[in-house]
Structures are given as C-alpha cells and as structure tokens.
PDB file of C-alpha atoms in Angstrom:
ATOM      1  CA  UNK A   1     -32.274  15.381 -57.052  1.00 40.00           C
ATOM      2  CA  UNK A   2     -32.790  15.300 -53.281  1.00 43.00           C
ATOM      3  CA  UNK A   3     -35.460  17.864 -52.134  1.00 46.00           C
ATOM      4  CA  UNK A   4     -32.650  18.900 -49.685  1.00 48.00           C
ATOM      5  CA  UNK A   5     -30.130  18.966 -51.867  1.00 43.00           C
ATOM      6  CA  UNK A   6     -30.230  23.003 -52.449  1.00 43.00           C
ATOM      7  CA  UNK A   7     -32.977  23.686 -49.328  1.00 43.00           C
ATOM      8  CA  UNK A   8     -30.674  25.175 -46.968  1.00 40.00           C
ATOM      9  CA  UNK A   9     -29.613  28.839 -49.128  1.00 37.00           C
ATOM     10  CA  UNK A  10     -33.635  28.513 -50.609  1.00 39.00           C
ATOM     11  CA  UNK A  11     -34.638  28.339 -46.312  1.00 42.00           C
ATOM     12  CA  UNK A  12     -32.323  31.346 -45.664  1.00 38.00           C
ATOM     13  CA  UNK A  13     -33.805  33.234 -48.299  1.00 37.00           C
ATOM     14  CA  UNK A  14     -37.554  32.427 -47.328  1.00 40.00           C
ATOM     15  CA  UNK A  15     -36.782  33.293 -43.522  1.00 37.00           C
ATOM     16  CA  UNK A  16     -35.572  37.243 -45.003  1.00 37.00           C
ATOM     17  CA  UNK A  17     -38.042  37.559 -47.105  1.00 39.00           C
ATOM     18  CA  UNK A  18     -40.869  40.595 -47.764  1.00 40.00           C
ATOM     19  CA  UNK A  19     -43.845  41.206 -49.604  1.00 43.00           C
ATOM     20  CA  UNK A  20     -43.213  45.130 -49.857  1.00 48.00           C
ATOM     21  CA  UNK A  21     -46.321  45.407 -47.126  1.00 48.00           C
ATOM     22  CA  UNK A  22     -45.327  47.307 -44.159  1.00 49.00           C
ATOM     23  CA  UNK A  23     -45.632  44.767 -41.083  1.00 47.00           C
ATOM     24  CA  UNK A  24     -48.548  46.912 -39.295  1.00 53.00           C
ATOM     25  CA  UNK A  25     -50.423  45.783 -42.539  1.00 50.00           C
ATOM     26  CA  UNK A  26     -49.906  42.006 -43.043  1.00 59.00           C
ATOM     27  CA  UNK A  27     -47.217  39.402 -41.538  1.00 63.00           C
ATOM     28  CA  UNK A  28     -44.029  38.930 -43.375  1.00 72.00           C
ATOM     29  CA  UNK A  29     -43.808  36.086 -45.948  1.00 82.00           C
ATOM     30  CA  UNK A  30     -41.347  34.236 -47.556  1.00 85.00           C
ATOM     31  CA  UNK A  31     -40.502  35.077 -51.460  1.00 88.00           C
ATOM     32  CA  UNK A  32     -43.021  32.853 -53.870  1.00 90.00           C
ATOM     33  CA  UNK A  33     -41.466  29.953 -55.715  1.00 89.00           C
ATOM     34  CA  UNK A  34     -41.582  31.579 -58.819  1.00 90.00           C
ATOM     35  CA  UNK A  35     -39.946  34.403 -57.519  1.00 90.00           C
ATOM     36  CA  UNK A  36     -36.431  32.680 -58.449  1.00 92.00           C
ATOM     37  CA  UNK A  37     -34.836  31.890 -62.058  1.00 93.00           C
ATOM     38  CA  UNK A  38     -33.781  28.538 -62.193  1.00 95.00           C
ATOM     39  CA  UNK A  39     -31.616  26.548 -65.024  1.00 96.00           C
ATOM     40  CA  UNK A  40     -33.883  24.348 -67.024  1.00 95.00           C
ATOM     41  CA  UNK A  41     -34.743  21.321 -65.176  1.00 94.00           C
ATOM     42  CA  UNK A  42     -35.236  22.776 -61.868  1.00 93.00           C
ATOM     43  CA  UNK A  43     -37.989  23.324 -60.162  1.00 90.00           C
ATOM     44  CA  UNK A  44     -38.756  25.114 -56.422  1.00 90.00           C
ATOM     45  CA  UNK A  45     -41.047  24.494 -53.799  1.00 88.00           C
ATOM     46  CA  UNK A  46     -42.249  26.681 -51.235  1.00 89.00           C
ATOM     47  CA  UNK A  47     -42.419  24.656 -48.366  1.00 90.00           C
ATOM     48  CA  UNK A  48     -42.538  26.537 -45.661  1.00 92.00           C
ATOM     49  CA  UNK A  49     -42.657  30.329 -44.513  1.00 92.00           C
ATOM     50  CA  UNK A  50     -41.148  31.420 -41.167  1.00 93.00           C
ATOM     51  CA  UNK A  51     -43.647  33.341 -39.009  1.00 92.00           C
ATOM     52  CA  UNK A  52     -40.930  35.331 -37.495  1.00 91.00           C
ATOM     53  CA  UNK A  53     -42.726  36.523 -34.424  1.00 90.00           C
ATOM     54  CA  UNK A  54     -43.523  32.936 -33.191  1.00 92.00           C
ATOM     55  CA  UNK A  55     -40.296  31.220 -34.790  1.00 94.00           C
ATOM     56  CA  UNK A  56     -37.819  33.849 -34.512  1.00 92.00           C
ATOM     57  CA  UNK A  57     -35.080  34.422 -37.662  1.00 93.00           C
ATOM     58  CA  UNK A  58     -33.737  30.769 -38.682  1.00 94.00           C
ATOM     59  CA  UNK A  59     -29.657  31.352 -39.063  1.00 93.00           C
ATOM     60  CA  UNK A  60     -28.542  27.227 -39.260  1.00 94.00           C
ATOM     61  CA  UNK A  61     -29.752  23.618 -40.456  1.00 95.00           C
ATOM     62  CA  UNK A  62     -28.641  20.068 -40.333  1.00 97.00           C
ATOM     63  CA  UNK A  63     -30.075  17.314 -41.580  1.00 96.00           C
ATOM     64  CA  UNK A  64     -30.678  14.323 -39.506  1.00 96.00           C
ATOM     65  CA  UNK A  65     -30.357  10.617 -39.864  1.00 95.00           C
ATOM     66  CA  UNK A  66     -34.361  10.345 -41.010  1.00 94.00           C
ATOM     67  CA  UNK A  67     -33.904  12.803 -43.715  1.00 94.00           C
ATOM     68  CA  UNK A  68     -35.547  15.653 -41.147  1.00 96.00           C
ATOM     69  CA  UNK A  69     -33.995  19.015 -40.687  1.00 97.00           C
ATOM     70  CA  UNK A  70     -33.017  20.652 -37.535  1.00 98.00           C
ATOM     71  CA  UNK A  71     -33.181  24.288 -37.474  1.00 97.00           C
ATOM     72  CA  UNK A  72     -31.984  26.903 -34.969  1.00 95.00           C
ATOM     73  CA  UNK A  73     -33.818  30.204 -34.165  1.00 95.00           C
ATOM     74  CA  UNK A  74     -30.877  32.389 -33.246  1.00 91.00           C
ATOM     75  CA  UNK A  75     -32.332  33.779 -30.073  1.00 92.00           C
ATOM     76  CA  UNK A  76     -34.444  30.773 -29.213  1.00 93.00           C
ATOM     77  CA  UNK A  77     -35.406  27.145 -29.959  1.00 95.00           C
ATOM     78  CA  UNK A  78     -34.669  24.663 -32.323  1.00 97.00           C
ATOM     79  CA  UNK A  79     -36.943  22.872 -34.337  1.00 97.00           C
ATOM     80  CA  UNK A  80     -37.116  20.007 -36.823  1.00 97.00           C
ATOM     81  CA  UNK A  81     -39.322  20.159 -39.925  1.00 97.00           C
ATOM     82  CA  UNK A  82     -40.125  17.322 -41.912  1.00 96.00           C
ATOM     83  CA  UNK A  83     -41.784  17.987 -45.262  1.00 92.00           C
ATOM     84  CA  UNK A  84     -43.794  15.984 -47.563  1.00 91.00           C
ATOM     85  CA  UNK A  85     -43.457  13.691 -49.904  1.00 89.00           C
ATOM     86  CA  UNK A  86     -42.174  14.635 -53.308  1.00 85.00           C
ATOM     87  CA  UNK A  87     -45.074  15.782 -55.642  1.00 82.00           C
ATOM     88  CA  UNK A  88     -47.583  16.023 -52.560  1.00 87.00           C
ATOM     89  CA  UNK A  89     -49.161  19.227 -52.872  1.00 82.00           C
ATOM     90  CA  UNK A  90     -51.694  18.754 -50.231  1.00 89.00           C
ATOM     91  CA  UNK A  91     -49.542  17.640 -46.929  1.00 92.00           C
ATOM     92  CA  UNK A  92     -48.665  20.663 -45.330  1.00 93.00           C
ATOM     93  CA  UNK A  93     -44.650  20.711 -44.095  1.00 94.00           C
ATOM     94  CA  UNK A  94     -44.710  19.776 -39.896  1.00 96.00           C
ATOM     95  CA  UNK A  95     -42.597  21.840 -37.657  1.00 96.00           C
ATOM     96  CA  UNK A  96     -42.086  20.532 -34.065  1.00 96.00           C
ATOM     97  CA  UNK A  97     -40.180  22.576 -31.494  1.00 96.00           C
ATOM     98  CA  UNK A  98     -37.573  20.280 -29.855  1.00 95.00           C
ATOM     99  CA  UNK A  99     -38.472  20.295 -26.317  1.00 92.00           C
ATOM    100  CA  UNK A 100     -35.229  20.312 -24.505  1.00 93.00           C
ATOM    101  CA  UNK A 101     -33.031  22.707 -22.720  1.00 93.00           C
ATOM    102  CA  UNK A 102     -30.805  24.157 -25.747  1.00 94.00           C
ATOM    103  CA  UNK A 103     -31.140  26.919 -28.654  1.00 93.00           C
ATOM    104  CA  UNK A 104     -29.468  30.421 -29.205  1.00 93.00           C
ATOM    105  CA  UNK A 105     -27.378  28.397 -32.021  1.00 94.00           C
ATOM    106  CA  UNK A 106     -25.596  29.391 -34.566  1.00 94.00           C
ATOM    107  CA  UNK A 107     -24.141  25.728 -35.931  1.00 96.00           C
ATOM    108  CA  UNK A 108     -25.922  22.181 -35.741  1.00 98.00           C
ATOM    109  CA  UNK A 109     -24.757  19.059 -37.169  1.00 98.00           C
ATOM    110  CA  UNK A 110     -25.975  15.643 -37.341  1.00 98.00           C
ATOM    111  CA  UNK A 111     -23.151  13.286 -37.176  1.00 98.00           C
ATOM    112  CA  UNK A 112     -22.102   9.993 -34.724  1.00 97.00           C
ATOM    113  CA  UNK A 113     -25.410   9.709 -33.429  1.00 96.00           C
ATOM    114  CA  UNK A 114     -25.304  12.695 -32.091  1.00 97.00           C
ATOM    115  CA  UNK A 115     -26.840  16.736 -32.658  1.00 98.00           C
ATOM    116  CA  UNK A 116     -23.643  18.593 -32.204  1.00 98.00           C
ATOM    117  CA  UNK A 117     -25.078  22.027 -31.712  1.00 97.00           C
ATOM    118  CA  UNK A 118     -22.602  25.853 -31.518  1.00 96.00           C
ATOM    119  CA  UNK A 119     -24.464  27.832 -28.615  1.00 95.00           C
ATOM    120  CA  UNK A 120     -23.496  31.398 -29.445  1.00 92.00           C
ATOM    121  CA  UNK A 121     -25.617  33.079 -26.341  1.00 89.00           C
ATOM    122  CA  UNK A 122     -27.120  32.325 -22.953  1.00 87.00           C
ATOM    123  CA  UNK A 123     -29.173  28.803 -23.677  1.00 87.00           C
ATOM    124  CA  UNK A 124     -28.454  25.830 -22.064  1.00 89.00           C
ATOM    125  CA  UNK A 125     -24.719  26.374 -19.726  1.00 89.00           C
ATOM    126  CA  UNK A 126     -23.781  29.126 -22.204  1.00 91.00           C
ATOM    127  CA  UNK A 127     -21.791  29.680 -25.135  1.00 93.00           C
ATOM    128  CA  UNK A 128     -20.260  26.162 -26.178  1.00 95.00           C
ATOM    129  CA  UNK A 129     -19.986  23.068 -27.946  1.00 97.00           C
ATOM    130  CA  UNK A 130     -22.611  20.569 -26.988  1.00 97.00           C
ATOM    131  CA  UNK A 131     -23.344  17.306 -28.074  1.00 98.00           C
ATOM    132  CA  UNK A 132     -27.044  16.510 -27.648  1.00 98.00           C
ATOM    133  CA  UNK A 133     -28.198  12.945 -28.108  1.00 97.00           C
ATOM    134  CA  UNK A 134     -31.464  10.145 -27.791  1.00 96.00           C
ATOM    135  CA  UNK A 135     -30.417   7.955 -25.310  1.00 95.00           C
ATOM    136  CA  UNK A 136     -33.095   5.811 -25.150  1.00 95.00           C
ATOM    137  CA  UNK A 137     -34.322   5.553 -29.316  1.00 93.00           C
ATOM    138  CA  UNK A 138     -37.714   7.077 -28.314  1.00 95.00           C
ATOM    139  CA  UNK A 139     -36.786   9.814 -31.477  1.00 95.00           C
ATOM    140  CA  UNK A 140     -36.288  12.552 -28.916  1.00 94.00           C
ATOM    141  CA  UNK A 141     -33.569  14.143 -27.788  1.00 96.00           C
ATOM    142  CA  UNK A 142     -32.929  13.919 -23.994  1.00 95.00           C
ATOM    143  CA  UNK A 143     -29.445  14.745 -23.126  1.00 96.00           C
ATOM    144  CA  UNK A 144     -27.536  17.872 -23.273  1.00 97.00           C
ATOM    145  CA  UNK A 145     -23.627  17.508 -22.689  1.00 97.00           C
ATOM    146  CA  UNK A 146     -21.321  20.585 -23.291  1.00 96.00           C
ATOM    147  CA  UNK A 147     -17.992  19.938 -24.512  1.00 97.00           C
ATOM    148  CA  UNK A 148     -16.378  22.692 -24.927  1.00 96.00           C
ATOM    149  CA  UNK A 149     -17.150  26.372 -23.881  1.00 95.00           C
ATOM    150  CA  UNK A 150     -16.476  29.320 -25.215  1.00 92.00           C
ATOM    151  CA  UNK A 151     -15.894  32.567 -23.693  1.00 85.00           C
ATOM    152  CA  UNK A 152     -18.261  35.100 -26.161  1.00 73.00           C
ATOM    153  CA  UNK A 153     -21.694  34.790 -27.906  1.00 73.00           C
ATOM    154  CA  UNK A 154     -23.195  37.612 -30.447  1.00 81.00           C
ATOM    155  CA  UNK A 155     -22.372  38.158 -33.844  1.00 86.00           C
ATOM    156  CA  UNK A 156     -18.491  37.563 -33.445  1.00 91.00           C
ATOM    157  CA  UNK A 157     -18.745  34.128 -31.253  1.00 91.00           C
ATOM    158  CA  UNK A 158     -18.847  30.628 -32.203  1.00 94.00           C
ATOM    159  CA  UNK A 159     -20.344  29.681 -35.277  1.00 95.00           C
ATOM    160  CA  UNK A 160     -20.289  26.367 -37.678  1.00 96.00           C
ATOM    161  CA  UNK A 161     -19.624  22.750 -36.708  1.00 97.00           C
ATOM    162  CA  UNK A 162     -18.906  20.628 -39.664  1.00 97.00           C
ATOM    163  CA  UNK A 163     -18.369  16.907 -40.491  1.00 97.00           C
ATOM    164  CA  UNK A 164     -14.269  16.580 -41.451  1.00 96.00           C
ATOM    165  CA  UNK A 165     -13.300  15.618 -44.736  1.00 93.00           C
ATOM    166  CA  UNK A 166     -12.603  11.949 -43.756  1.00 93.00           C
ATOM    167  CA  UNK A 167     -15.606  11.953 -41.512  1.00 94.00           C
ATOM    168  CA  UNK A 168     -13.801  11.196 -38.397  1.00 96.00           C
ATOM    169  CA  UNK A 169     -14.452  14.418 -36.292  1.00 97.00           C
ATOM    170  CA  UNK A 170     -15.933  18.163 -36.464  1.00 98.00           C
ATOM    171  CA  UNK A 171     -14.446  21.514 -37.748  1.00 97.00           C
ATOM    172  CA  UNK A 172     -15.379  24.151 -35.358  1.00 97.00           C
ATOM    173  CA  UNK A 173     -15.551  28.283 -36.691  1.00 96.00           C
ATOM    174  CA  UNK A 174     -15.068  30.700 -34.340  1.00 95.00           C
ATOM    175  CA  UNK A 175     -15.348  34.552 -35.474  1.00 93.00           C
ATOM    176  CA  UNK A 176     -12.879  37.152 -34.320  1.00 92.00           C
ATOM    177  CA  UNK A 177     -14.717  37.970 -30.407  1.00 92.00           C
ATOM    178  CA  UNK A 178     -13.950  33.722 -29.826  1.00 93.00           C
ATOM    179  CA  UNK A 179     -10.673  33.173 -28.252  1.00 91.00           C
ATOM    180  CA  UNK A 180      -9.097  30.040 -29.539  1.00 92.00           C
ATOM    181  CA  UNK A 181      -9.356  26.931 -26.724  1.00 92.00           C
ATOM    182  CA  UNK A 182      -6.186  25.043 -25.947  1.00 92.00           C
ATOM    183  CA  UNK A 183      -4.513  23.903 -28.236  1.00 93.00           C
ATOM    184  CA  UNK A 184      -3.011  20.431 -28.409  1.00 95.00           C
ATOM    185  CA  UNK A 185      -1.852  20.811 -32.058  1.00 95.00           C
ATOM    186  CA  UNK A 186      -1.678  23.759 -34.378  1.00 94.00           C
ATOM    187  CA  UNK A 187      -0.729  24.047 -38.127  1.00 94.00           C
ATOM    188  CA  UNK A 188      -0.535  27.552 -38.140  1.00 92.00           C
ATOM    189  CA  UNK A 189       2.583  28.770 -36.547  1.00 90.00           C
ATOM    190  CA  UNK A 190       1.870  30.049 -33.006  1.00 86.00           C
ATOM    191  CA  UNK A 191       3.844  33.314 -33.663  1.00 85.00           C
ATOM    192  CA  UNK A 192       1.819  35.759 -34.153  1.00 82.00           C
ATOM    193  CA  UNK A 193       2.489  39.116 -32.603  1.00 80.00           C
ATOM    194  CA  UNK A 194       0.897  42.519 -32.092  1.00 78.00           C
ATOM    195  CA  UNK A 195       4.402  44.487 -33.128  1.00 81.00           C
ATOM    196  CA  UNK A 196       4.014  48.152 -33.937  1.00 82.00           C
ATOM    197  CA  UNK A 197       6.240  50.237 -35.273  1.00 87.00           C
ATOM    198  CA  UNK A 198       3.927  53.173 -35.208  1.00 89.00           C
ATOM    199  CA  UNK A 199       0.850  53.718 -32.280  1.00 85.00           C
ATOM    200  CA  UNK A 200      -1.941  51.500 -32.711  1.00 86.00           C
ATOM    201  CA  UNK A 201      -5.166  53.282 -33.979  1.00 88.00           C
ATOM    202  CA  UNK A 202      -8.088  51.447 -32.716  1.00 89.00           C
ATOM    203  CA  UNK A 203     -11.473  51.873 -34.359  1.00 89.00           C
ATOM    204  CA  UNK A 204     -12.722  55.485 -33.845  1.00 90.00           C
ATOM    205  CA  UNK A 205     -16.229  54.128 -32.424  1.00 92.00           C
ATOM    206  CA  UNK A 206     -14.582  51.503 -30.307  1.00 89.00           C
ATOM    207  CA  UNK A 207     -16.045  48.280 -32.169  1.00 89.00           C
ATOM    208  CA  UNK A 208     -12.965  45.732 -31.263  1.00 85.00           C
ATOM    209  CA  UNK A 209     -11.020  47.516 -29.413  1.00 87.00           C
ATOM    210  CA  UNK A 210      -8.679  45.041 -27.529  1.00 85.00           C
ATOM    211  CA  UNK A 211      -9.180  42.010 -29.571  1.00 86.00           C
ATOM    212  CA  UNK A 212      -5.820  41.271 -31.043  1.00 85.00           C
ATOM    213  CA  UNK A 213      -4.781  37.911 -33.230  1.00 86.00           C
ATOM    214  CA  UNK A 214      -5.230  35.581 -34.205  1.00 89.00           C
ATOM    215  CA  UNK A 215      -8.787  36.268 -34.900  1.00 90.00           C
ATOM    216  CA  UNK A 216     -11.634  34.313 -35.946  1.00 93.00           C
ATOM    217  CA  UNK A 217     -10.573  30.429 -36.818  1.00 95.00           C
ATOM    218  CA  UNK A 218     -10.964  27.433 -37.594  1.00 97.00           C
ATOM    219  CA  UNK A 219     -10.056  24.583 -35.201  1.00 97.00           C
ATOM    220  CA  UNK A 220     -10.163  20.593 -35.481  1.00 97.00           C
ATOM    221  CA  UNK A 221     -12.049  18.453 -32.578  1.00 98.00           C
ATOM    222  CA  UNK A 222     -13.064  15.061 -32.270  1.00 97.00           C
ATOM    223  CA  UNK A 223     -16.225  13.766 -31.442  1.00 97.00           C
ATOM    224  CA  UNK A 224     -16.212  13.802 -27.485  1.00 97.00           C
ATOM    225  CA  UNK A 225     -14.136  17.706 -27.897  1.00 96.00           C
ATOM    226  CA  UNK A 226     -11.785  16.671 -25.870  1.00 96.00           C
ATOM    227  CA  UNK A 227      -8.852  17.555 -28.373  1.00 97.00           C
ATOM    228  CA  UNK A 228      -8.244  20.245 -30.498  1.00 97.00           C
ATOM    229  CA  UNK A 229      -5.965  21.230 -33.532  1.00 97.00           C
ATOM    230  CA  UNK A 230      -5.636  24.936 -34.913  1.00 96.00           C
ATOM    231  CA  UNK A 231      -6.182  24.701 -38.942  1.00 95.00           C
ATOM    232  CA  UNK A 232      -6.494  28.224 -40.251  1.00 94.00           C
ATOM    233  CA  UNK A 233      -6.989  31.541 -38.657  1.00 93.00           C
ATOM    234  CA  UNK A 234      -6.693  35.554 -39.262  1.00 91.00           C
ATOM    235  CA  UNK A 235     -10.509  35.671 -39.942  1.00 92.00           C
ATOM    236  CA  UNK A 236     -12.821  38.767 -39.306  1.00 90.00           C
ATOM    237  CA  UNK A 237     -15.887  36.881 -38.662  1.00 92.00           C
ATOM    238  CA  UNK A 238     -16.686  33.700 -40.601  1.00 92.00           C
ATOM    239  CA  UNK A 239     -20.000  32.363 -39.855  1.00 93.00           C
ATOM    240  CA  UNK A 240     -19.970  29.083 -41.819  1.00 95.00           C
ATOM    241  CA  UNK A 241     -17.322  26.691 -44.151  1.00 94.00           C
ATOM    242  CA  UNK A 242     -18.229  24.317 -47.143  1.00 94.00           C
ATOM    243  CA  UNK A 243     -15.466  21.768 -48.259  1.00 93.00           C
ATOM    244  CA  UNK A 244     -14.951  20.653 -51.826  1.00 93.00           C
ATOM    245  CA  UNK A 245     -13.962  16.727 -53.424  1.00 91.00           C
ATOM    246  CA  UNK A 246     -10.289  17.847 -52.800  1.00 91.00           C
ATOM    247  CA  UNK A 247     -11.140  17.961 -49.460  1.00 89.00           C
ATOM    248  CA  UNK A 248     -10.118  22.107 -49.166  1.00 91.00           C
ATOM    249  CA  UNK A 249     -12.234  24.129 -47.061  1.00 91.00           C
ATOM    250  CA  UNK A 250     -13.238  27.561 -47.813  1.00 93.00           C
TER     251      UNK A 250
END
C-alpha cells in the first residue's frame, strides 16, 4: 500500500491531537502510532507532529506530481512535506514552507500542472480560486493567478477543489455564506424560492440571518475557471467531497 494512501484522515488526526498535559506544561503532540487499532496487516507511522504555534492547525492536503504533499495552515502558509523512505526509521520527515504569496486555504489540488488552491480569507487577492504554477521547472512555485473570487471567507466560505470524475476539470464546494458565481449551466433547477406562508423566524442569536438558498454547493469549472456548471446544492456547510468508482459524489 502507498504510504499516502490513508495519510490524509491519520494527518488530521495528528494536527488535533493531546497528550492530556495542559499547554503551560509541555507543547501539544500528535496521538502515538499505537494509539490507533488497525485491521491485521496494517501498520502506522508517526511521521510527523504539527507544532501548532509555528505551523498553525493543518485543515487540507494534496499530493503533488513527486509524490510530496502540500498542506495548508488555515490562517497562514502552505507547506510541502516529503517523508522518508518506506522502512527508514532514521530520516526525519522535511517540511518546507512554500515561499510565495498565498495561504489561508481551505482546498488544494494538484492537477494539470498546476496547485489549484480555495483561499477562504485575506491571503493573496482574497477569497478565490487560484491556480498557482512553476513556470520555469526550477520545483518552485512562482505564479499566483486567481480565477475566480468569491465574495466570503470563514467557516461558511469556499472550501474543496477536486479532480472530476473523468479528470477533465475541478469540482468546487462552497458552504452556505458562498454565493454561487455565474452560472453558465445548472442541473439543479434555478427555482428556488424563499415563499412563506407563515413569518420567517430567523435564528434567535442572529447566526445567518439573511442568507437565503440555495446554500452551500457544489459547482463544475474547468481548468482556466472560466466556466461554471451548478451540480448539487441546499448544503449547510460542506467542507470537502470524495467520489466513488460509479463516479457519485458524496
């Protein structure tokens, strides 16, 4: 198996985790390997531990064409860790922070030579879709191109960009604070309403108040973000979207 091939929910987990030692007495460290059950045949490594103060709370990864991942701080940088060979106990994992104007991200993806990266705060022009690239094959990125912006970041902004199922452009998540961009397609009917029949009763501490439908969604761009389809919405706040073999995304 892959060493990546279950990393990214075994990263998430080491970013959260605590020893039970109040921070005034000892930095935060990720949960020990043996610290999960596994299914016989599996085996975990512990390859890294997130100092949190220096590397912020790590929210997305992607994997990149050299087998690297890039990871996002959600209120800062972006870094890419390469670990160690299979079976080498004594090479420590590296973990470069990518140099270049971009971070506060909340979606990455590796795909047509490109870092497509889901801004979700102040970084770089702002909330957006932005492709970020190596233009000249020195193995560092160098340009920064937004495609797309968005009008919100926080927890209810933009969120995941993934690969389509026939690997021919990106699926974009949105949560419910992201208004949807223009649309030159949609498969949802375009519909919706806000009828009543009684008074609307917003909520009583004012979270939401005035966002109306359609919600958080799911959209359809291609590479450059130039167009966009409407797939699914009527979403709270989705963060993130896996597809299966069938190609069905949930």
């Amino acid at each position: 198996m892959p060493r990546w091939a279950c990393l990214p929910i075994y990263c998430a987990l080491f970013s959260l985790g605590f020893t039970g030692t109040p921070a005034a007495a000892q930095p935060q460290t990720a949960t020990p390997a043996k610290g999960f059950r596994l299914l016989p045949g599996f085996t975990a490594e512990r390859l890294y531990s997130v100092p949190k103060q220096q590397q912020g709370s790590w929210v997305s990864m992607t994997v990149d064409p050299k087998g690297r991942l890039i990871v996002s701080d959600q209120n800062g940088k972006l870094y890419r860790v390469t670990p160690p060979p299979v079976g080498d106990s004594k090479t420590p994992t590296a973990v470069e922070r990518l140099e270049i104007n971009i971070g506060d991200a909340q979606g990455l993806l590796c795909a047509f030579d490109s870092l497509y990266v889901m801004v979700n705060g102040r970084a770089a022009q702002g909330s957006g879709l932005y492709r970020v690239r190596d233009t000249n094959g020195d193995d560092k990125y160098d340009e920064v191109k937004r495609l797309h912006a968005f009008n919100n970041g926080g927890e209810h902004g933009p969120h995941a960009v993934v690969l389509t199922p026939d690997g021919k452009g990106l699926l974009v998540v949105g949560g419910n604070f992201t208004k949807v961009p223009n649309l030159n397609a949609s498969r949802v009917p375009r519909n919706w309403s806000e009828d009543h029949l009684l008074g609307r009763m917003w909520d009583a501490n004012g979270f939401a108040k005035g966002v109306l439908a359609p919600g958080g969604w799911i959209g359809r761009t291609d590479p450059e973000g130039k167009t966009w389809e409407l797939r699914s919405m009527g979403f709270r706040n989705a963060y993130d979207i896996a597809i299966d073999p069938e190609g069905e995304v949930f």
